[in-house]
Amino acid sequence: MAIKIDLRVPPCKPAPVVADFIRQCEDAGFDGVGLLDSQLLERDVFVSMAQALLATTRIQVASAVTNPVTRHPSVLASAAQTVSELAPGRAQIWMGRGYSSTATIGVRPATVRQLRNAIVTMKELMAGETVSFGDSSSRMRHAGGLATPIYLAATGPRAMRVAGEVADGAVLMTGIHPKAVAEARELIADGARSVGRDPDEIELVFTATTIIKDDLKEARELARPLAVQRLMEDTHHRWLLAAGLDFGDLELPSGLWDLYPDIPHAEDWKKAQELCAFLPDDALAQLCDTMGLIGTPEYCAERIRQAEKSGIAHLYLMTSETYEFATGELQAFNDKIFPALNRRPAGSP
């Protein structure tokens, strides 16, 4: 079976426009899309998911990612069940800590324990079971039928073990270096085995930072802030070391932490690039290859072939665009990359 490839789509425009772009993703041959959930930065994720499911016939549509802090688990369970009724088997809920969602309203992101409890609660509610909420016990009247799969977005080892324990899948921010992939796979398997689950039942989705340009250097320059993000966050250190990379001697400019709302979603991308100019070009190149698909269409097609050979079965392409659609990447896959991989949309001759 060919490697699955999903594309991140920000709900940055009215829901019908978002749905039309996702229809184009389906036509191009993508297997799925992930829609951001950040209530002050984007349109509502579940409204956008509903519009997208109604506008398409094949493609998987996921919340990428929602969280149990800004949305109570009972609200998430009801929303998940509702969108699944529109297109049974094509909706997925990807859960995470909710960094941009929580930071913009001044609250803490979800803990790993909160994520675990939320997933268990959602599964129980969607199965029609009675769940205790403090002094109240409740059930969801419209439960039953086909349960919506819940994936856990994980970067650290604790979250990966929890994904193995309770989730249907894991969305992993390790990069795509074979050694990092193998280490993450084992952490999830440990979690699964600890509760008597078969690790093979948990789908692993590896996030690949993706920026495609006709010039390799230009693509890497655009990715510079995303590469620096890997150096700013302690959770990425483990995966850089697994890939044989250590940049502990680099001094990070303090202004990086002042970007709104954060570096991967920075509204002022040029400012982010300026602050990240300290990163040497050779280090940037190494980070880009570890992070994902950054370069020309031909270069990225070869990177996908290498990922598939290393055992990756599902890629989620996270582009640099937060407030615009990834039209360049969509065109590159439609015109060059999918043909190079001998992939055609379902139903095409």
mmCIF file of N, CA and C in Angstrom, residues 89-198:
data_model
loop_
_atom_site.group_PDB
_atom_site.id
_atom_site.type_symbol
_atom_site.label_atom_id
_atom_site.label_comp_id
_atom_site.label_asym_id
_atom_site.label_seq_id
_atom_site.Cartn_x
_atom_site.Cartn_y
_atom_site.Cartn_z
ATOM 1 N N GLY A 89 -16.861 7.542 8.647
ATOM 2 C CA GLY A 89 -15.557 6.975 8.332
ATOM 3 C C GLY A 89 -14.540 7.956 7.790
ATOM 4 N N ARG A 90 -14.932 9.235 7.592
ATOM 5 C CA ARG A 90 -13.976 10.186 7.008
ATOM 6 C C ARG A 90 -13.546 11.307 7.959
ATOM 7 N N ALA A 91 -14.107 11.368 9.152
ATOM 8 C CA ALA A 91 -13.719 12.401 10.119
ATOM 9 C C ALA A 91 -12.815 11.804 11.186
ATOM 10 N N GLN A 92 -11.821 12.571 11.594
ATOM 11 C CA GLN A 92 -10.924 12.152 12.671
ATOM 12 C C GLN A 92 -10.718 13.326 13.622
ATOM 13 N N ILE A 93 -10.480 13.017 14.886
ATOM 14 C CA ILE A 93 -10.157 14.037 15.876
ATOM 15 C C ILE A 93 -8.705 13.857 16.286
ATOM 16 N N TRP A 94 -7.898 14.854 15.974
ATOM 17 C CA TRP A 94 -6.509 14.867 16.427
ATOM 18 C C TRP A 94 -6.438 15.812 17.611
ATOM 19 N N MET A 95 -5.950 15.309 18.743
ATOM 20 C CA MET A 95 -5.898 16.043 20.008
ATOM 21 C C MET A 95 -4.464 16.421 20.347
ATOM 22 N N GLY A 96 -4.294 17.602 20.944
ATOM 23 C CA GLY A 96 -2.984 18.032 21.382
ATOM 24 C C GLY A 96 -3.097 18.979 22.558
ATOM 25 N N ARG A 97 -1.989 19.585 22.903
ATOM 26 C CA ARG A 97 -1.953 20.438 24.088
ATOM 27 C C ARG A 97 -2.596 21.804 23.846
ATOM 28 N N GLY A 98 -2.718 22.213 22.578
ATOM 29 C CA GLY A 98 -3.420 23.452 22.282
ATOM 30 C C GLY A 98 -2.614 24.712 22.551
ATOM 31 N N TYR A 99 -1.359 24.716 22.124
ATOM 32 C CA TYR A 99 -0.470 25.834 22.458
ATOM 33 C C TYR A 99 -1.006 27.189 22.004
ATOM 34 N N SER A 100 -1.312 27.351 20.708
ATOM 35 C CA SER A 100 -1.759 28.670 20.243
ATOM 36 C C SER A 100 -3.153 28.997 20.743
ATOM 37 N N SER A 101 -4.009 27.979 20.908
ATOM 38 C CA SER A 101 -5.364 28.200 21.410
ATOM 39 C C SER A 101 -5.349 28.723 22.841
ATOM 40 N N THR A 102 -4.467 28.169 23.667
ATOM 41 C CA THR A 102 -4.427 28.568 25.073
ATOM 42 C C THR A 102 -3.601 29.827 25.304
ATOM 43 N N ALA A 103 -2.499 29.966 24.552
ATOM 44 C CA ALA A 103 -1.623 31.127 24.760
ATOM 45 C C ALA A 103 -2.335 32.440 24.475
ATOM 46 N N THR A 104 -3.210 32.451 23.469
ATOM 47 C CA THR A 104 -3.878 33.701 23.093
ATOM 48 C C THR A 104 -4.939 34.129 24.100
ATOM 49 N N ILE A 105 -5.321 33.239 25.037
ATOM 50 C CA ILE A 105 -6.292 33.627 26.062
ATOM 51 C C ILE A 105 -5.697 33.509 27.468
ATOM 52 N N GLY A 106 -4.387 33.321 27.543
ATOM 53 C CA GLY A 106 -3.698 33.387 28.823
ATOM 54 C C GLY A 106 -3.930 32.235 29.765
ATOM 55 N N VAL A 107 -4.155 31.032 29.225
ATOM 56 C CA VAL A 107 -4.299 29.852 30.085
ATOM 57 C C VAL A 107 -3.250 28.816 29.691
ATOM 58 N N ARG A 108 -3.038 27.853 30.578
ATOM 59 C CA ARG A 108 -2.012 26.843 30.344
ATOM 60 C C ARG A 108 -2.490 25.790 29.336
ATOM 61 N N PRO A 109 -1.599 25.280 28.513
ATOM 62 C CA PRO A 109 -1.983 24.184 27.617
ATOM 63 C C PRO A 109 -2.295 22.929 28.405
ATOM 64 N N ALA A 110 -2.934 21.987 27.748
ATOM 65 C CA ALA A 110 -3.308 20.730 28.396
ATOM 66 C C ALA A 110 -2.081 19.947 28.838
ATOM 67 N N THR A 111 -2.209 19.273 29.964
ATOM 68 C CA THR A 111 -1.166 18.358 30.400
ATOM 69 C C THR A 111 -1.384 17.002 29.728
ATOM 70 N N VAL A 112 -0.374 16.167 29.803
ATOM 71 C CA VAL A 112 -0.509 14.817 29.241
ATOM 72 C C VAL A 112 -1.623 14.059 29.953
ATOM 73 N N ARG A 113 -1.738 14.259 31.270
ATOM 74 C CA ARG A 113 -2.807 13.584 32.019
ATOM 75 C C ARG A 113 -4.183 14.053 31.542
ATOM 76 N N GLN A 114 -4.332 15.368 31.330
ATOM 77 C CA GLN A 114 -5.604 15.872 30.810
ATOM 78 C C GLN A 114 -5.939 15.262 29.455
ATOM 79 N N LEU A 115 -4.935 15.150 28.598
ATOM 80 C CA LEU A 115 -5.161 14.566 27.278
ATOM 81 C C LEU A 115 -5.606 13.112 27.396
ATOM 82 N N ARG A 116 -4.945 12.373 28.264
ATOM 83 C CA ARG A 116 -5.315 10.962 28.440
ATOM 84 C C ARG A 116 -6.759 10.845 28.924
ATOM 85 N N ASN A 117 -7.085 11.623 29.964
ATOM 86 C CA ASN A 117 -8.434 11.564 30.521
ATOM 87 C C ASN A 117 -9.481 11.998 29.497
ATOM 88 N N ALA A 118 -9.146 13.017 28.710
ATOM 89 C CA ALA A 118 -10.097 13.505 27.704
ATOM 90 C C ALA A 118 -10.381 12.447 26.651
ATOM 91 N N ILE A 119 -9.337 11.759 26.189
ATOM 92 C CA ILE A 119 -9.528 10.729 25.162
ATOM 93 C C ILE A 119 -10.395 9.595 25.707
ATOM 94 N N VAL A 120 -10.107 9.159 26.922
ATOM 95 C CA VAL A 120 -10.899 8.085 27.525
ATOM 96 C C VAL A 120 -12.358 8.523 27.677
ATOM 97 N N THR A 121 -12.565 9.754 28.168
ATOM 98 C CA THR A 121 -13.931 10.264 28.349
ATOM 99 C C THR A 121 -14.671 10.353 27.021
ATOM 100 N N MET A 122 -14.020 10.877 25.998
ATOM 101 C CA MET A 122 -14.660 11.001 24.693
ATOM 102 C C MET A 122 -15.052 9.637 24.133
ATOM 103 N N LYS A 123 -14.174 8.666 24.272
ATOM 104 C CA LYS A 123 -14.474 7.337 23.759
ATOM 105 C C LYS A 123 -15.668 6.733 24.497
ATOM 106 N N GLU A 124 -15.714 6.928 25.809
ATOM 107 C CA GLU A 124 -16.833 6.398 26.589
ATOM 108 C C GLU A 124 -18.141 7.066 26.176
ATOM 109 N N LEU A 125 -18.129 8.390 26.017
ATOM 110 C CA LEU A 125 -19.341 9.107 25.629
ATOM 111 C C LEU A 125 -19.809 8.690 24.241
ATOM 112 N N MET A 126 -18.887 8.569 23.297
ATOM 113 C CA MET A 126 -19.284 8.188 21.938
ATOM 114 C C MET A 126 -19.799 6.754 21.870
ATOM 115 N N ALA A 127 -19.403 5.937 22.847
ATOM 116 C CA ALA A 127 -19.894 4.558 22.913
ATOM 117 C C ALA A 127 -21.238 4.454 23.620
ATOM 118 N N GLY A 128 -21.735 5.594 24.127
ATOM 119 C CA GLY A 128 -23.028 5.588 24.795
ATOM 120 C C GLY A 128 -22.966 5.296 26.278
ATOM 121 N N GLU A 129 -21.762 5.260 26.847
ATOM 122 C CA GLU A 129 -21.625 4.948 28.266
ATOM 123 C C GLU A 129 -21.934 6.172 29.129
ATOM 124 N N THR A 130 -22.270 5.930 30.383
ATOM 125 C CA THR A 130 -22.493 6.992 31.352
ATOM 126 C C THR A 130 -21.154 7.383 31.968
ATOM 127 N N VAL A 131 -20.892 8.686 32.028
ATOM 128 C CA VAL A 131 -19.612 9.212 32.488
ATOM 129 C C VAL A 131 -19.862 10.164 33.643
ATOM 130 N N SER A 132 -18.983 10.111 34.647
ATOM 131 C CA SER A 132 -19.108 11.007 35.791
ATOM 132 C C SER A 132 -18.327 12.296 35.549
ATOM 133 N N PHE A 133 -18.984 13.422 35.798
ATOM 134 C CA PHE A 133 -18.360 14.740 35.755
ATOM 135 C C PHE A 133 -18.585 15.391 37.115
ATOM 136 N N GLY A 134 -17.644 15.218 38.016
ATOM 137 C CA GLY A 134 -17.830 15.750 39.351
ATOM 138 C C GLY A 134 -18.994 15.060 40.029
ATOM 139 N N ASP A 135 -19.996 15.844 40.424
ATOM 140 C CA ASP A 135 -21.165 15.285 41.100
ATOM 141 C C ASP A 135 -22.249 14.820 40.134
ATOM 142 N N SER A 136 -22.007 15.003 38.839
ATOM 143 C CA SER A 136 -23.006 14.637 37.839
ATOM 144 C C SER A 136 -22.574 13.409 37.053
ATOM 145 N N SER A 137 -23.539 12.620 36.646
ATOM 146 C CA SER A 137 -23.301 11.486 35.754
ATOM 147 C C SER A 137 -24.176 11.678 34.528
ATOM 148 N N SER A 138 -23.565 11.606 33.352
ATOM 149 C CA SER A 138 -24.292 11.927 32.125
ATOM 150 C C SER A 138 -23.889 10.983 31.006
ATOM 151 N N ARG A 139 -24.742 10.929 29.994
ATOM 152 C CA ARG A 139 -24.419 10.196 28.774
ATOM 153 C C ARG A 139 -24.828 11.050 27.577
ATOM 154 N N MET A 140 -24.323 10.700 26.420
ATOM 155 C CA MET A 140 -24.611 11.455 25.209
ATOM 156 C C MET A 140 -25.738 10.768 24.454
ATOM 157 N N ARG A 141 -26.871 11.448 24.290
ATOM 158 C CA ARG A 141 -28.070 10.832 23.726
ATOM 159 C C ARG A 141 -27.876 10.385 22.276
ATOM 160 N N HIS A 142 -27.017 11.102 21.527
ATOM 161 C CA HIS A 142 -26.831 10.754 20.112
ATOM 162 C C HIS A 142 -25.588 9.903 19.897
ATOM 163 N N ALA A 143 -25.178 9.167 20.927
ATOM 164 C CA ALA A 143 -24.010 8.299 20.803
ATOM 165 C C ALA A 143 -24.358 7.035 20.030
ATOM 166 N N GLY A 144 -23.352 6.237 19.795
ATOM 167 C CA GLY A 144 -23.549 4.968 19.099
ATOM 168 C C GLY A 144 -23.154 5.070 17.644
ATOM 169 N N GLY A 145 -23.194 3.955 16.974
ATOM 170 C CA GLY A 145 -22.784 3.951 15.580
ATOM 171 C C GLY A 145 -21.269 3.897 15.461
ATOM 172 N N LEU A 146 -20.761 4.416 14.374
ATOM 173 C CA LEU A 146 -19.336 4.376 14.097
ATOM 174 C C LEU A 146 -18.613 5.442 14.910
ATOM 175 N N ALA A 147 -17.726 5.034 15.813
ATOM 176 C CA ALA A 147 -16.991 5.979 16.649
ATOM 177 C C ALA A 147 -15.950 6.729 15.825
ATOM 178 N N THR A 148 -15.771 7.999 16.127
ATOM 179 C CA THR A 148 -14.779 8.820 15.435
ATOM 180 C C THR A 148 -13.393 8.513 15.997
ATOM 181 N N PRO A 149 -12.414 8.164 15.167
ATOM 182 C CA PRO A 149 -11.067 7.876 15.680
ATOM 183 C C PRO A 149 -10.446 9.112 16.332
ATOM 184 N N ILE A 150 -9.730 8.891 17.420
ATOM 185 C CA ILE A 150 -9.049 9.965 18.136
ATOM 186 C C ILE A 150 -7.547 9.692 18.109
ATOM 187 N N TYR A 151 -6.812 10.652 17.563
ATOM 188 C CA TYR A 151 -5.358 10.560 17.497
ATOM 189 C C TYR A 151 -4.765 11.560 18.493
ATOM 190 N N LEU A 152 -3.620 11.221 19.071
ATOM 191 C CA LEU A 152 -2.933 12.112 19.999
ATOM 192 C C LEU A 152 -1.681 12.670 19.342
ATOM 193 N N ALA A 153 -1.587 13.999 19.287
ATOM 194 C CA ALA A 153 -0.383 14.659 18.785
ATOM 195 C C ALA A 153 0.673 14.633 19.879
ATOM 196 N N ALA A 154 1.824 14.065 19.586
ATOM 197 C CA ALA A 154 2.825 13.830 20.633
ATOM 198 C C ALA A 154 4.223 14.204 20.152
ATOM 199 N N THR A 155 4.944 14.889 21.034
ATOM 200 C CA THR A 155 6.351 15.181 20.787
ATOM 201 C C THR A 155 7.234 14.508 21.820
ATOM 202 N N GLY A 156 6.782 14.489 23.081
ATOM 203 C CA GLY A 156 7.577 13.911 24.153
ATOM 204 C C GLY A 156 7.256 12.457 24.420
ATOM 205 N N PRO A 157 8.131 11.761 25.163
ATOM 206 C CA PRO A 157 7.953 10.321 25.410
ATOM 207 C C PRO A 157 6.713 9.989 26.231
ATOM 208 N N ARG A 158 6.331 10.830 27.215
ATOM 209 C CA ARG A 158 5.141 10.539 28.021
ATOM 210 C C ARG A 158 3.894 10.535 27.149
ATOM 211 N N ALA A 159 3.773 11.547 26.301
ATOM 212 C CA ALA A 159 2.598 11.616 25.429
ATOM 213 C C ALA A 159 2.574 10.451 24.455
ATOM 214 N N MET A 160 3.735 10.016 23.990
ATOM 215 C CA MET A 160 3.779 8.899 23.059
ATOM 216 C C MET A 160 3.327 7.605 23.731
ATOM 217 N N ARG A 161 3.735 7.410 24.976
ATOM 218 C CA ARG A 161 3.282 6.205 25.689
ATOM 219 C C ARG A 161 1.772 6.251 25.911
ATOM 220 N N VAL A 162 1.248 7.443 26.233
ATOM 221 C CA VAL A 162 -0.198 7.585 26.416
ATOM 222 C C VAL A 162 -0.934 7.301 25.109
ATOM 223 N N ALA A 163 -0.376 7.756 23.995
ATOM 224 C CA ALA A 163 -0.984 7.449 22.699
ATOM 225 C C ALA A 163 -1.083 5.946 22.511
ATOM 226 N N GLY A 164 -0.047 5.234 22.899
ATOM 227 C CA GLY A 164 -0.076 3.780 22.799
ATOM 228 C C GLY A 164 -1.107 3.149 23.712
ATOM 229 N N GLU A 165 -1.368 3.797 24.842
ATOM 230 C CA GLU A 165 -2.318 3.248 25.811
ATOM 231 C C GLU A 165 -3.775 3.441 25.389
ATOM 232 N N VAL A 166 -4.119 4.661 24.891
ATOM 233 C CA VAL A 166 -5.552 4.980 24.756
ATOM 234 C C VAL A 166 -5.988 5.504 23.392
ATOM 235 N N ALA A 167 -5.086 5.931 22.538
ATOM 236 C CA ALA A 167 -5.495 6.582 21.288
ATOM 237 C C ALA A 167 -5.595 5.587 20.133
ATOM 238 N N ASP A 168 -6.300 6.013 19.089
ATOM 239 C CA ASP A 168 -6.396 5.204 17.868
ATOM 240 C C ASP A 168 -5.191 5.428 16.963
ATOM 241 N N GLY A 169 -4.512 6.544 17.173
ATOM 242 C CA GLY A 169 -3.355 6.860 16.367
ATOM 243 C C GLY A 169 -2.534 7.929 17.051
ATOM 244 N N ALA A 170 -1.355 8.207 16.501
ATOM 245 C CA ALA A 170 -0.472 9.235 17.041
ATOM 246 C C ALA A 170 0.042 10.093 15.900
ATOM 247 N N VAL A 171 0.046 11.402 16.120
ATOM 248 C CA VAL A 171 0.594 12.366 15.168
ATOM 249 C C VAL A 171 1.900 12.857 15.780
ATOM 250 N N LEU A 172 3.028 12.501 15.172
ATOM 251 C CA LEU A 172 4.329 12.618 15.813
ATOM 252 C C LEU A 172 5.171 13.750 15.247
ATOM 253 N N MET A 173 5.737 14.546 16.161
ATOM 254 C CA MET A 173 6.568 15.685 15.788
ATOM 255 C C MET A 173 8.046 15.374 16.017
ATOM 256 N N THR A 174 8.491 14.243 15.551
ATOM 257 C CA THR A 174 9.872 13.820 15.752
ATOM 258 C C THR A 174 10.768 14.196 14.578
ATOM 259 N N GLY A 175 10.172 14.632 13.472
ATOM 260 C CA GLY A 175 10.904 14.690 12.221
ATOM 261 C C GLY A 175 10.845 13.323 11.554
ATOM 262 N N ILE A 176 11.569 13.174 10.452
ATOM 263 C CA ILE A 176 11.461 11.919 9.700
ATOM 264 C C ILE A 176 12.795 11.180 9.575
ATOM 265 N N HIS A 177 13.770 11.536 10.421
ATOM 266 C CA HIS A 177 15.024 10.785 10.417
ATOM 267 C C HIS A 177 14.750 9.359 10.889
ATOM 268 N N PRO A 178 15.284 8.351 10.212
ATOM 269 C CA PRO A 178 14.969 6.955 10.558
ATOM 270 C C PRO A 178 15.199 6.599 12.019
ATOM 271 N N LYS A 179 16.247 7.125 12.647
ATOM 272 C CA LYS A 179 16.515 6.774 14.043
ATOM 273 C C LYS A 179 15.490 7.401 14.976
ATOM 274 N N ALA A 180 15.049 8.631 14.681
ATOM 275 C CA ALA A 180 14.005 9.260 15.490
ATOM 276 C C ALA A 180 12.682 8.517 15.312
ATOM 277 N N VAL A 181 12.403 8.125 14.092
ATOM 278 C CA VAL A 181 11.175 7.376 13.803
ATOM 279 C C VAL A 181 11.163 6.057 14.571
ATOM 280 N N ALA A 182 12.266 5.349 14.567
ATOM 281 C CA ALA A 182 12.343 4.054 15.258
ATOM 282 C C ALA A 182 12.170 4.223 16.764
ATOM 283 N N GLU A 183 12.767 5.277 17.330
ATOM 284 C CA GLU A 183 12.663 5.501 18.776
ATOM 285 C C GLU A 183 11.224 5.834 19.167
ATOM 286 N N ALA A 184 10.564 6.678 18.385
ATOM 287 C CA ALA A 184 9.174 7.034 18.666
ATOM 288 C C ALA A 184 8.274 5.812 18.553
ATOM 289 N N ARG A 185 8.511 5.004 17.543
ATOM 290 C CA ARG A 185 7.701 3.797 17.338
ATOM 291 C C ARG A 185 7.786 2.870 18.555
ATOM 292 N N GLU A 186 8.969 2.756 19.134
ATOM 293 C CA GLU A 186 9.146 1.871 20.279
ATOM 294 C C GLU A 186 8.467 2.429 21.534
ATOM 295 N N LEU A 187 8.498 3.767 21.702
ATOM 296 C CA LEU A 187 7.830 4.374 22.854
ATOM 297 C C LEU A 187 6.321 4.117 22.805
ATOM 298 N N ILE A 188 5.745 4.245 21.626
ATOM 299 C CA ILE A 188 4.313 4.000 21.482
ATOM 300 C C ILE A 188 4.005 2.521 21.696
ATOM 301 N N ALA A 189 4.851 1.669 21.181
ATOM 302 C CA ALA A 189 4.657 0.228 21.383
ATOM 303 C C ALA A 189 4.739 -0.127 22.862
ATOM 304 N N ASP A 190 5.647 0.519 23.607
ATOM 305 C CA ASP A 190 5.746 0.276 25.054
ATOM 306 C C ASP A 190 4.426 0.613 25.745
ATOM 307 N N GLY A 191 3.859 1.780 25.384
ATOM 308 C CA GLY A 191 2.593 2.180 25.973
ATOM 309 C C GLY A 191 1.485 1.199 25.644
ATOM 310 N N ALA A 192 1.443 0.755 24.409
ATOM 311 C CA ALA A 192 0.402 -0.191 23.989
ATOM 312 C C ALA A 192 0.534 -1.516 24.732
ATOM 313 N N ARG A 193 1.747 -2.036 24.787
ATOM 314 C CA ARG A 193 1.956 -3.338 25.447
ATOM 315 C C ARG A 193 1.651 -3.272 26.945
ATOM 316 N N SER A 194 1.842 -2.096 27.558
ATOM 317 C CA SER A 194 1.616 -1.963 29.007
ATOM 318 C C SER A 194 0.158 -2.154 29.380
ATOM 319 N N VAL A 195 -0.752 -1.968 28.421
ATOM 320 C CA VAL A 195 -2.187 -2.160 28.699
ATOM 321 C C VAL A 195 -2.773 -3.303 27.870
ATOM 322 N N GLY A 196 -1.898 -4.122 27.298
ATOM 323 C CA GLY A 196 -2.359 -5.295 26.570
ATOM 324 C C GLY A 196 -2.869 -5.004 25.170
ATOM 325 N N ARG A 197 -2.476 -3.857 24.581
ATOM 326 C CA ARG A 197 -2.903 -3.544 23.217
ATOM 327 C C ARG A 197 -1.855 -4.015 22.221
ATOM 328 N N ASP A 198 -2.298 -4.244 21.004
ATOM 329 C CA ASP A 198 -1.400 -4.585 19.902
ATOM 330 C C ASP A 198 -0.874 -3.284 19.305
#
